[in-house]
């Protein structure tokens, strides 16, 4: 309804040639009808003479100054004393002065309506320009693109439209580093280069900080356009004497039908461009499955907050064993989510998703609360075990998290030495400055810090002496391959040596066979974790597992004592 109204206004303000001719005839007929009405209603003495203003104002509004003037002249002619009497019934003729005076009024009204309509139209045009253009690049924005898209679609009928979205990677970081003025200049330059790269059939638009979009003529090849853009754009832009290196990714979508709206095409092209970033590819094409995946992701993000509230999340605990004594010494808490529709969702899928939203903060609180409560129960049963929690850097996003850990720890009377925080090597190495304070703070409290997935993250190891680590956990990939691959074996051996040189405890995770266990023991590894002993288990099962293991350890110790 709104769209129809807008189109109607659009057609009246900017009429096509056909409509213009029709309007000229309408105005002329209206003037004729006006003259006849004046005659029928008694002559020019009576107020019906004012009906002439209607076609005059209409002509001025639609055709401007000249149109208003022309309609006024026509009205002037039609009201000539030879055509219209002053009083038809009495047969009184009009005086020439009256006629001339009225003519001047007609002209005035015609000119004024024409001039004010032109001013109004110009105002509307400039407002529309502003509404349809991006203020930074001067290119059409989403509304502008949509206007071009709709116009083009009306002509194309059955052709399927294609859209390319262009994303500049890490634009936000560039903006933070160089400031908004330089970023704006950069975007303007990229926009100009894009315009130069494409021909007239391709429309370049700006999606603000979301990148750029190209509306591609269905007869053109998107791949070829991308090739030309790649040659034309960057990779280095020197703005304000600062050389900026840009990584540019392209997402392509071919519309399913001619009726598919631009918003849907842009959404899909953005998904494809996002996937190109994720997969380190320059360009990717949108496939139907991508949509299903992205819809599932949106649904998961949406459901995650409910999951925390409705207790759909729970923790499993995987035991850790000392190589030297064979005793259970701790557990690692691993989160599980049983989604009512999708079933079990692996933490590797939903944790990174939750990290894209603020939901990671309530999750972190839930994790700390839930696991500390469980550890307190085990402490009541005198289980001599530590608890490890996995933290990504996003878990530390909330500045109150360290305080929260401290508070809940005190509430459950847990000594800090019973707690370990595992952070992945890549997270630490990528953001060493950000994490340093937080990890130092936790370490000062007496909580142990472990480097998780050691060996996979970064080749530079300087973080090992810059940050307060107590433990390294060698990644499973090395453990899995060490018996068949001498390089993996050498890496594990070196990691254990390095850890011991630095006074760190070394954990091997992902141990699945006795052979792997024996090999690691012979290398002097400290702590073992893996399916060979136990899988991650719900709290109750973990409790009975630990209980029976502790009893078994005690029996062995007593037997050894007796034997000795
Ligand atoms: P991770 O911290 O490296 O955890 C170890 C993963 O290896 C767990 O997978 C565990 O079930 C699995 N695993 C343990 N032993 C073996 C084995 O012998 N063989 C094999 N094949 N796998 C073994 P899970 O539970 O699926 O967790 C995957 C990852 O999700 C974790 O890797 C961790 O990075 C993340 N994660 C889990 N819970 C949390 C959490 O509460 N917070 C955060 N930030 N991340 C979590
Ligand atoms: Ca871990
Ligand atoms: Ca790990």
Coordinates of N, CA and C in Angstrom, one line a residue, residues 390-393 421-432 435 439 449-464 467 469 471-475 477-478 491 495 498 509:
X390 N 37.8 -24.1 31.0 CA 38.3 -23.6 29.7 C 37.8 -22.2 29.5
X391 N 38.7 -21.3 29.3 CA 38.3 -19.9 29.1 C 38.9 -19.4 27.7
X392 N 38.0 -18.8 26.9 CA 38.5 -18.1 25.7 C 38.7 -16.7 26.1
X393 N 39.4 -15.9 25.3 CA 39.6 -14.5 25.6 C 38.3 -13.8 25.8
X421 N 42.8 -22.5 35.2 CA 42.2 -21.9 34.0 C 43.0 -22.2 32.8
X422 N 42.3 -22.9 31.8 CA 43.0 -23.2 30.6 C 42.7 -22.2 29.5
X423 N 43.7 -21.6 28.9 CA 43.5 -20.7 27.8 C 44.3 -21.2 26.6
X424 N 43.7 -21.1 25.4 CA 44.3 -21.7 24.3 C 45.5 -20.9 23.9
X425 N 46.5 -21.6 23.3 CA 47.7 -20.9 22.9 C 47.5 -19.8 21.9
X426 N 46.6 -20.1 20.9 CA 46.4 -19.0 19.9 C 45.7 -17.8 20.5
X427 N 44.8 -18.0 21.4 CA 44.1 -16.8 22.0 C 45.2 -16.0 22.8
X428 N 46.1 -16.6 23.5 CA 47.1 -15.9 24.3 C 48.0 -15.2 23.3
X429 N 48.5 -15.9 22.3 CA 49.5 -15.3 21.4 C 49.0 -14.2 20.6
X430 N 47.7 -14.3 20.2 CA 47.1 -13.2 19.4 C 46.9 -11.9 20.2
X431 N 46.7 -12.0 21.5 CA 46.2 -10.9 22.3 C 47.0 -10.7 23.6
X432 N 48.3 -10.8 23.5 CA 49.1 -11.0 24.7 C 48.9 -9.8 25.7
X435 N 45.5 -10.0 27.6 CA 45.3 -11.1 28.6 C 46.3 -11.0 29.7
X439 N 45.4 -12.5 33.4 CA 46.1 -13.8 33.8 C 47.0 -13.5 35.1
X449 N 47.4 -21.4 35.9 CA 47.1 -21.1 34.5 C 47.7 -22.1 33.5
X450 N 46.9 -22.6 32.6 CA 47.4 -23.6 31.7 C 47.3 -23.1 30.3
X451 N 48.4 -23.5 29.4 CA 48.3 -23.2 28.0 C 47.7 -24.4 27.3
X452 N 46.4 -24.2 26.8 CA 45.8 -25.4 26.1 C 46.2 -25.5 24.7
X453 N 46.0 -26.7 24.1 CA 46.3 -26.9 22.7 C 47.7 -26.5 22.4
X454 N 48.7 -26.8 23.3 CA 50.1 -26.3 23.0 C 50.6 -26.9 21.8
X455 N 51.3 -26.1 21.0 CA 51.9 -26.6 19.7 C 51.1 -26.3 18.5
X456 N 49.8 -25.9 18.6 CA 49.0 -25.6 17.4 C 48.9 -24.1 17.1
X457 N 49.1 -23.3 18.1 CA 48.8 -21.9 18.0 C 49.8 -21.0 17.3
X458 N 51.0 -20.9 17.8 CA 51.9 -19.9 17.3 C 53.3 -20.4 17.4
X459 N 54.1 -20.0 16.4 CA 55.5 -20.5 16.4 C 56.3 -19.7 17.4
X460 N 55.9 -18.4 17.7 CA 56.7 -17.6 18.6 C 56.3 -18.0 20.1
X461 N 57.3 -18.3 20.9 CA 56.9 -18.8 22.2 C 57.2 -17.7 23.3
X462 N 57.4 -16.5 22.9 CA 57.8 -15.5 23.9 C 56.8 -15.3 25.0
X463 N 55.5 -15.6 24.7 CA 54.5 -15.5 25.7 C 54.7 -16.4 26.9
X464 N 55.5 -17.5 26.7 CA 55.7 -18.4 27.8 C 56.5 -17.7 28.9
X467 N 54.1 -14.4 30.4 CA 52.9 -14.6 31.1 C 53.1 -15.7 32.2
X469 N 52.5 -18.7 33.4 CA 51.9 -20.1 33.2 C 52.5 -21.1 34.2
X471 N 51.2 -24.6 33.6 CA 51.0 -25.9 33.0 C 50.9 -25.7 31.5
X472 N 51.5 -26.7 30.7 CA 51.2 -26.7 29.3 C 50.5 -28.0 29.0
X473 N 49.5 -27.9 28.1 CA 48.7 -29.1 27.7 C 49.0 -29.3 26.2
X474 N 49.8 -30.4 26.0 CA 50.2 -30.7 24.6 C 48.9 -31.1 23.8
X475 N 48.8 -30.6 22.6 CA 47.6 -30.8 21.8 C 47.4 -32.3 21.4
X477 N 46.5 -33.6 18.6 CA 47.0 -34.0 17.3 C 48.4 -34.7 17.4
X478 N 49.2 -34.2 18.3 CA 50.6 -34.7 18.4 C 50.6 -36.1 19.1
X491 N 58.2 -33.6 18.6 CA 57.6 -32.4 19.1 C 57.1 -32.6 20.5
X495 N 58.4 -30.7 23.7 CA 57.5 -29.9 24.6 C 57.6 -30.3 26.0
X498 N 60.9 -28.7 27.2 CA 60.7 -27.3 27.3 C 59.9 -26.9 28.6
X509 N 47.0 -34.6 26.5 CA 45.5 -34.9 26.4 C 45.2 -35.7 25.1

